[in-house]
XYZ file of C-alpha atoms in Angstrom:
434
model
C 36.510 -27.981 4.724
C 34.846 -31.018 3.172
C 32.476 -32.871 5.528
C 33.364 -36.503 6.097
C 30.737 -38.670 4.404
C 29.488 -42.087 5.322
C 30.461 -44.820 2.879
C 26.809 -45.378 2.042
C 26.293 -41.812 0.837
C 26.067 -41.487 -2.936
C 25.844 -38.488 -5.198
C 23.043 -39.802 -7.375
C 23.395 -36.977 -9.904
C 27.022 -37.794 -10.717
C 26.967 -41.478 -9.857
C 29.974 -41.084 -7.544
C 30.241 -42.837 -4.193
C 32.235 -40.787 -1.693
C 33.929 -42.657 1.147
C 35.535 -41.166 4.245
C 38.944 -39.715 3.433
C 38.627 -40.423 -0.296
C 38.268 -37.562 -2.752
C 35.861 -37.647 -5.678
C 37.386 -39.065 -8.892
C 36.584 -35.668 -10.374
C 39.158 -33.983 -8.162
C 41.988 -36.504 -8.036
C 44.648 -37.319 -10.608
C 43.209 -40.634 -11.799
C 43.392 -40.712 -15.579
C 43.851 -42.930 -18.606
C 46.261 -42.471 -21.491
C 44.752 -42.005 -24.958
C 45.970 -41.152 -28.439
C 44.685 -37.893 -29.906
C 44.999 -36.161 -33.247
C 45.491 -32.593 -32.027
C 46.732 -29.287 -33.396
C 49.275 -27.036 -31.697
C 48.092 -23.695 -33.037
C 45.572 -21.830 -35.199
C 47.596 -22.976 -38.213
C 45.834 -26.340 -37.950
C 49.106 -28.248 -37.598
C 47.940 -31.693 -36.466
C 50.011 -34.529 -35.063
C 49.197 -37.744 -33.231
C 50.201 -37.531 -29.579
C 49.521 -39.079 -26.190
C 47.076 -37.174 -23.949
C 45.028 -38.052 -20.886
C 41.360 -38.415 -19.999
C 39.665 -38.890 -16.650
C 39.276 -42.391 -15.293
C 35.640 -43.461 -15.791
C 33.142 -42.722 -13.023
C 30.281 -45.077 -12.081
C 27.916 -43.612 -14.720
C 30.543 -43.161 -17.434
C 31.081 -45.329 -20.474
C 34.413 -45.774 -22.215
C 34.202 -45.822 -25.999
C 36.651 -47.496 -28.336
C 36.402 -44.941 -31.123
C 36.219 -46.451 -34.601
C 35.386 -43.372 -36.676
C 35.039 -39.624 -36.184
C 33.528 -37.264 -38.720
C 35.178 -33.965 -39.586
C 32.769 -31.024 -39.341
C 33.276 -27.584 -40.874
C 32.931 -26.263 -37.312
C 36.109 -28.186 -36.453
C 37.952 -25.990 -38.948
C 36.458 -22.774 -37.540
C 37.419 -23.648 -33.973
C 40.821 -25.206 -34.652
C 41.774 -22.091 -36.625
C 40.603 -19.844 -33.779
C 38.065 -18.158 -36.054
C 35.363 -18.139 -33.354
C 37.567 -16.952 -30.488
C 36.029 -13.476 -30.599
C 32.751 -15.012 -29.422
C 33.632 -18.252 -27.640
C 36.947 -17.206 -26.090
C 40.525 -18.286 -26.691
C 41.242 -21.809 -27.879
C 43.437 -23.891 -25.606
C 46.130 -25.695 -27.569
C 46.932 -28.468 -28.123
C 43.344 -28.849 -29.283
C 41.651 -32.114 -30.195
C 38.431 -31.435 -32.179
C 35.715 -33.877 -33.216
C 32.042 -34.176 -32.249
C 30.930 -36.898 -34.657
C 32.096 -39.894 -32.648
C 31.125 -43.467 -33.514
C 32.477 -46.525 -31.773
C 31.863 -49.462 -29.498
C 31.446 -49.521 -25.719
C 34.550 -51.092 -24.196
C 33.825 -50.456 -20.510
C 30.874 -49.343 -18.387
C 30.707 -47.864 -14.905
C 28.952 -49.936 -12.245
C 25.832 -47.725 -12.298
C 25.406 -47.494 -16.074
C 22.004 -48.766 -17.246
C 21.687 -47.542 -20.849
C 24.666 -49.324 -22.411
C 26.522 -52.627 -22.255
C 29.994 -53.606 -23.387
C 29.905 -54.247 -27.128
C 27.066 -51.811 -27.907
C 27.438 -49.436 -30.845
C 27.484 -45.904 -29.461
C 27.924 -42.360 -30.634
C 28.555 -38.925 -29.136
C 27.510 -35.669 -30.753
C 28.126 -32.031 -29.950
C 27.639 -32.058 -26.159
C 28.941 -34.063 -23.227
C 27.081 -32.426 -20.325
C 24.446 -29.922 -19.189
C 22.902 -29.033 -15.843
C 20.117 -31.606 -16.173
C 17.786 -29.578 -13.974
C 16.538 -26.556 -15.922
C 13.350 -26.497 -18.009
C 15.272 -26.930 -21.265
C 17.214 -29.953 -20.020
C 14.080 -31.581 -18.649
C 12.485 -31.119 -22.071
C 15.422 -32.850 -23.773
C 16.779 -29.550 -25.134
C 20.198 -29.689 -23.489
C 21.627 -27.405 -26.165
C 19.543 -24.614 -24.609
C 20.607 -25.388 -21.013
C 20.081 -22.312 -18.819
C 23.400 -22.920 -17.081
C 25.193 -23.710 -20.332
C 25.937 -27.062 -21.964
C 29.466 -28.413 -22.213
C 30.719 -28.811 -25.774
C 32.349 -32.095 -26.767
C 35.540 -30.191 -27.534
C 36.709 -26.755 -26.469
C 34.237 -26.654 -23.566
C 34.757 -26.270 -19.836
C 33.373 -28.681 -17.243
C 30.577 -26.772 -15.478
C 28.459 -29.440 -13.866
C 30.891 -32.159 -12.778
C 30.367 -34.799 -15.458
C 32.865 -33.631 -18.067
C 36.067 -33.358 -16.039
C 39.328 -33.199 -17.983
C 42.970 -33.889 -17.191
C 44.409 -31.685 -15.906
C 41.360 -30.281 -14.171
C 40.075 -27.087 -15.786
C 41.432 -27.678 -19.302
C 39.088 -27.480 -22.272
C 37.383 -30.689 -23.320
C 39.151 -33.017 -25.748
C 37.055 -34.115 -28.716
C 36.657 -37.247 -30.769
C 39.817 -37.406 -32.895
C 40.985 -39.994 -30.384
C 41.208 -43.735 -29.863
C 39.214 -43.705 -26.588
C 36.532 -41.397 -25.266
C 34.930 -41.178 -21.824
C 31.394 -39.805 -21.479
C 28.473 -39.824 -19.051
C 25.905 -42.340 -20.282
C 23.192 -39.661 -20.631
C 25.113 -38.137 -23.518
C 25.662 -41.358 -25.415
C 23.534 -42.060 -28.500
C 22.507 -45.604 -29.375
C 23.480 -46.504 -32.932
C 21.110 -49.118 -34.401
C 22.795 -52.390 -35.308
C 21.623 -52.019 -38.912
C 23.281 -48.635 -39.412
C 26.881 -48.555 -40.694
C 29.245 -47.235 -38.034
C 31.281 -45.177 -40.506
C 28.135 -43.211 -41.455
C 26.826 -42.640 -37.932
C 29.104 -39.793 -36.818
C 27.775 -37.164 -39.262
C 24.195 -38.010 -38.242
C 24.914 -36.743 -34.704
C 26.139 -33.370 -35.952
C 24.951 -32.447 -39.453
C 21.975 -34.792 -39.155
C 20.559 -33.362 -35.941
C 21.483 -29.804 -36.968
C 19.148 -30.159 -39.959
C 16.547 -32.346 -38.256
C 15.960 -30.028 -35.300
C 14.555 -27.015 -37.256
C 12.668 -29.308 -39.652
C 11.029 -30.910 -36.641
C 10.582 -27.665 -34.673
C 8.721 -25.978 -37.539
C 6.598 -29.039 -38.187
C 7.826 -29.608 -41.739
C 6.225 -32.745 -43.120
C 4.163 -34.061 -45.997
C 3.889 -31.354 -48.652
C 5.894 -28.664 -46.820
C 7.987 -26.737 -49.344
C 11.522 -26.629 -47.973
C 14.469 -24.805 -49.498
C 18.064 -25.766 -48.715
C 20.691 -23.086 -49.375
C 24.108 -24.661 -49.942
C 24.790 -28.306 -50.669
C 27.816 -29.167 -48.589
C 27.929 -31.655 -45.744
C 25.012 -29.972 -43.951
C 22.879 -29.318 -47.003
C 22.882 -32.887 -48.276
C 21.530 -34.057 -44.920
C 18.822 -31.389 -45.012
C 17.612 -32.626 -48.398
C 17.567 -36.282 -47.373
C 15.901 -35.768 -43.988
C 13.282 -33.406 -45.393
C 12.480 -35.934 -48.134
C 12.194 -38.706 -45.545
C 9.510 -36.602 -43.836
C 7.580 -36.074 -47.054
C 8.632 -32.497 -47.849
C 9.002 -31.023 -51.341
C 12.647 -29.915 -51.465
C 14.333 -27.174 -53.487
C 18.115 -26.825 -53.448
C 19.455 -23.277 -53.877
C 23.055 -22.970 -55.040
C 25.285 -20.311 -56.624
C 25.691 -22.227 -59.869
C 24.506 -25.359 -61.658
C 27.583 -27.436 -60.828
C 25.822 -29.190 -57.932
C 22.498 -29.865 -59.624
C 23.283 -33.501 -60.405
C 24.363 -34.095 -56.802
C 21.216 -32.325 -55.547
C 19.045 -34.629 -57.643
C 20.890 -37.698 -56.339
C 20.189 -36.500 -52.796
C 16.487 -36.352 -53.675
C 15.881 -32.669 -54.484
C 12.692 -31.949 -56.429
C 13.787 -28.521 -57.683
C 17.061 -26.647 -58.193
C 17.518 -22.868 -58.166
C 20.631 -20.961 -59.242
C 20.811 -18.040 -56.830
C 23.149 -16.027 -59.102
C 20.636 -16.202 -61.986
C 18.289 -13.244 -61.401
C 15.563 -14.633 -63.675
C 15.651 -18.105 -62.130
C 15.597 -16.564 -58.653
C 12.666 -14.262 -59.495
C 10.600 -17.136 -60.898
C 10.713 -18.871 -57.500
C 9.502 -15.867 -55.488
C 7.137 -16.733 -52.620
C 7.246 -20.482 -53.258
C 8.851 -21.797 -50.056
C 7.514 -22.325 -46.540
C 10.869 -22.929 -44.852
C 14.456 -22.195 -45.872
C 17.408 -23.930 -44.240
C 20.500 -21.811 -44.931
C 23.638 -23.905 -44.491
C 26.243 -21.576 -46.048
C 29.216 -21.548 -43.604
C 30.597 -18.091 -44.484
C 29.131 -14.609 -44.160
C 26.930 -13.692 -47.147
C 23.795 -11.788 -48.178
C 21.304 -14.022 -46.397
C 18.530 -11.382 -46.489
C 17.916 -11.891 -50.213
C 16.427 -15.338 -49.629
C 13.452 -13.796 -47.895
C 12.030 -13.118 -51.373
C 11.581 -16.873 -51.849
C 9.397 -17.249 -48.742
C 5.612 -17.146 -48.688
C 4.173 -14.028 -47.069
C 2.394 -15.764 -44.214
C 4.464 -18.022 -42.008
C 7.576 -18.220 -44.183
C 10.757 -18.725 -42.175
C 14.488 -18.816 -42.875
C 16.732 -20.648 -40.415
C 20.466 -19.932 -40.383
C 22.668 -22.982 -39.766
C 26.144 -22.144 -41.143
C 28.585 -20.836 -38.567
C 29.357 -17.115 -39.136
C 28.454 -13.676 -37.765
C 25.029 -13.629 -39.417
C 24.186 -16.976 -37.842
C 25.049 -15.697 -34.356
C 22.983 -12.566 -34.960
C 20.065 -14.743 -36.083
C 20.333 -16.820 -32.918
C 20.162 -13.649 -30.835
C 17.234 -12.295 -32.862
C 15.299 -15.506 -32.342
C 15.872 -15.287 -28.604
C 14.822 -11.640 -28.554
C 11.388 -12.068 -30.154
C 10.866 -15.823 -30.136
C 12.177 -18.216 -32.755
C 8.752 -18.868 -34.291
C 7.908 -15.155 -34.540
C 11.073 -14.107 -36.317
C 11.188 -14.438 -40.106
C 14.875 -15.246 -39.693
C 16.374 -17.167 -36.793
C 19.337 -19.383 -36.054
C 19.481 -22.997 -34.987
C 22.641 -24.658 -33.765
C 22.380 -28.270 -32.676
C 19.670 -30.456 -31.182
C 19.402 -32.121 -27.800
C 20.197 -35.738 -27.030
C 16.570 -36.751 -27.587
C 16.512 -35.177 -31.063
C 19.878 -36.758 -31.841
C 18.509 -40.199 -30.984
C 15.373 -39.476 -33.039
C 17.321 -38.545 -36.159
C 19.639 -41.514 -35.716
C 16.599 -43.816 -35.582
C 14.987 -42.013 -38.543
C 18.117 -42.444 -40.659
C 18.245 -46.141 -39.827
C 14.515 -46.655 -40.489
C 14.504 -44.788 -43.828
C 18.029 -45.774 -44.887
C 19.102 -42.122 -44.983
C 22.835 -42.205 -45.629
C 25.194 -39.242 -45.862
C 27.566 -39.103 -48.793
C 30.885 -39.684 -47.024
C 34.516 -40.331 -47.795
C 36.400 -42.324 -45.171
C 39.983 -41.085 -44.954
C 43.082 -41.960 -42.899
C 44.084 -39.708 -40.021
C 47.118 -38.625 -42.034
C 44.739 -36.897 -44.477
C 43.456 -34.399 -41.880
C 45.374 -31.443 -43.344
C 44.058 -32.177 -46.827
C 40.487 -32.491 -45.503
C 40.723 -29.181 -43.637
C 41.980 -27.540 -46.813
C 39.048 -28.924 -48.824
C 36.548 -27.713 -46.242
C 38.139 -24.265 -46.056
C 38.047 -24.086 -49.849
C 34.204 -24.545 -49.779
C 33.934 -28.357 -50.132
C 32.594 -28.416 -53.669
C 32.174 -32.187 -53.446
C 29.432 -31.845 -50.814
C 30.802 -34.900 -48.996
C 31.191 -35.463 -45.287
C 34.701 -36.607 -44.398
C 35.165 -39.315 -41.783
C 38.436 -40.262 -40.084
C 39.225 -43.965 -39.847
C 40.480 -43.680 -36.296
C 40.736 -47.351 -35.370
C 42.413 -48.295 -38.621
C 44.902 -45.456 -39.064
C 45.716 -43.668 -35.784
C 48.973 -45.070 -34.403
C 51.733 -43.980 -32.059
C 54.227 -44.241 -34.894
C 52.452 -41.746 -37.181
C 55.079 -39.129 -37.975
C 54.723 -35.417 -38.616
C 56.113 -35.973 -42.108
C 53.293 -38.413 -42.889
C 50.757 -35.691 -42.021
C 52.056 -33.442 -44.791
C 51.974 -29.631 -44.682
C 49.211 -27.939 -42.659
C 46.316 -26.253 -44.480
C 46.481 -22.665 -45.697
C 43.354 -21.021 -44.316
C 41.710 -18.216 -46.283
C 41.208 -14.882 -44.542
C 37.824 -14.717 -42.822
C 35.648 -12.085 -44.462
C 33.934 -11.116 -41.232
C 35.517 -12.708 -38.164
C 32.762 -13.013 -35.535
C 32.919 -10.824 -32.441
C 30.298 -10.090 -29.810
C 29.849 -6.529 -31.097
C 29.356 -7.689 -34.691
C 26.908 -10.383 -33.600
C 24.800 -7.828 -31.710
C 24.839 -5.531 -34.751
C 23.646 -8.405 -36.947
C 20.816 -9.042 -34.483
C 19.732 -5.390 -34.638
C 19.873 -5.437 -38.437
C 17.723 -8.556 -38.567
C 15.124 -7.154 -36.190
C 14.953 -3.741 -37.870
C 15.269 -4.653 -41.543
C 13.761 -8.137 -41.712
C 11.075 -7.578 -39.083
C 9.172 -10.415 -37.509
C 5.719 -11.853 -37.830
């Protein structure tokens, strides 16, 4: 039975004051009504509907969401393509981890934000806060497991959902509740509609660039020029790197040059590929589908050359496991997912300071099916798509206005735990480590 607590006792970690006879807000039915753009199945059939979030706790902030970016990972998870690794998706599902808005309410113990501040939320909403990784600002590597912004389960008491135990609801919503430690300050000078992608694609590319010390003169290759790749080019250039974009054909060369690329390589042209052998120090592979990633090793210098997998597929998961097995900086090929809150704030500040802006298209919420189709079809435009939540999400949005759901292509190699382990073994045996 729960011990009666004196009214003065406070759980400092959660910022919750427990009074005699009163249950924690994390265990009662207090909640707020919100609008969400959620899908009912793996078909990606989205509609606007009313859902509920927890009432804010003393260290929570409530965000009036203005915009939310659409990530390729949203497609993978909404379509259940990662269920073999992450577990079954709970529908209705509300994706979105590129949240940008304004603080509309703060808990009484919040110190980092005030009402009216521009704020963002990236890929996580909680972690244990106590392990070595969390203390180092690497919450994505939390020993007890971080809690994803959507599709996660509350593990540490600061990401409770309604009803209790359901998977987390993401940022395709008009209001979002988050512990202040997982809020990112968006500089006043940075456009709100561009901020969301910085906290996902931006930090995903920034973290390995930073971890491997890429800076002035480092020769960086970016494989794939979609929403992730364009950020990799721009951030690497902001740090003084010499950047080469590697793509299957020449159709994206003009876009690569606009993003700041110094060189362009057509990977399907054997002669062009051979001419660039051993010319790169670091390769950032952003391709989001399974492919022959091993061939890019030929472009790396012999000593210290590294390829980092960033696109979400079986090879990426195997690369993550390989990096853990022998150490990320010893493996010639490793995986990198997202960055911690500290890195997310750093890249947000870097983008504001250097005017690094993603190429985005702001779209109404009714365009979600069309956007998912474009992303599933490979996103040849290279743009990041951003939902105008505040301007277009309404209670009266009908299913007919949404149009038909996307038609997802069959996944070439649907990730499973067994396949991921096999990829790890292949990487360690065939690609070796240094």
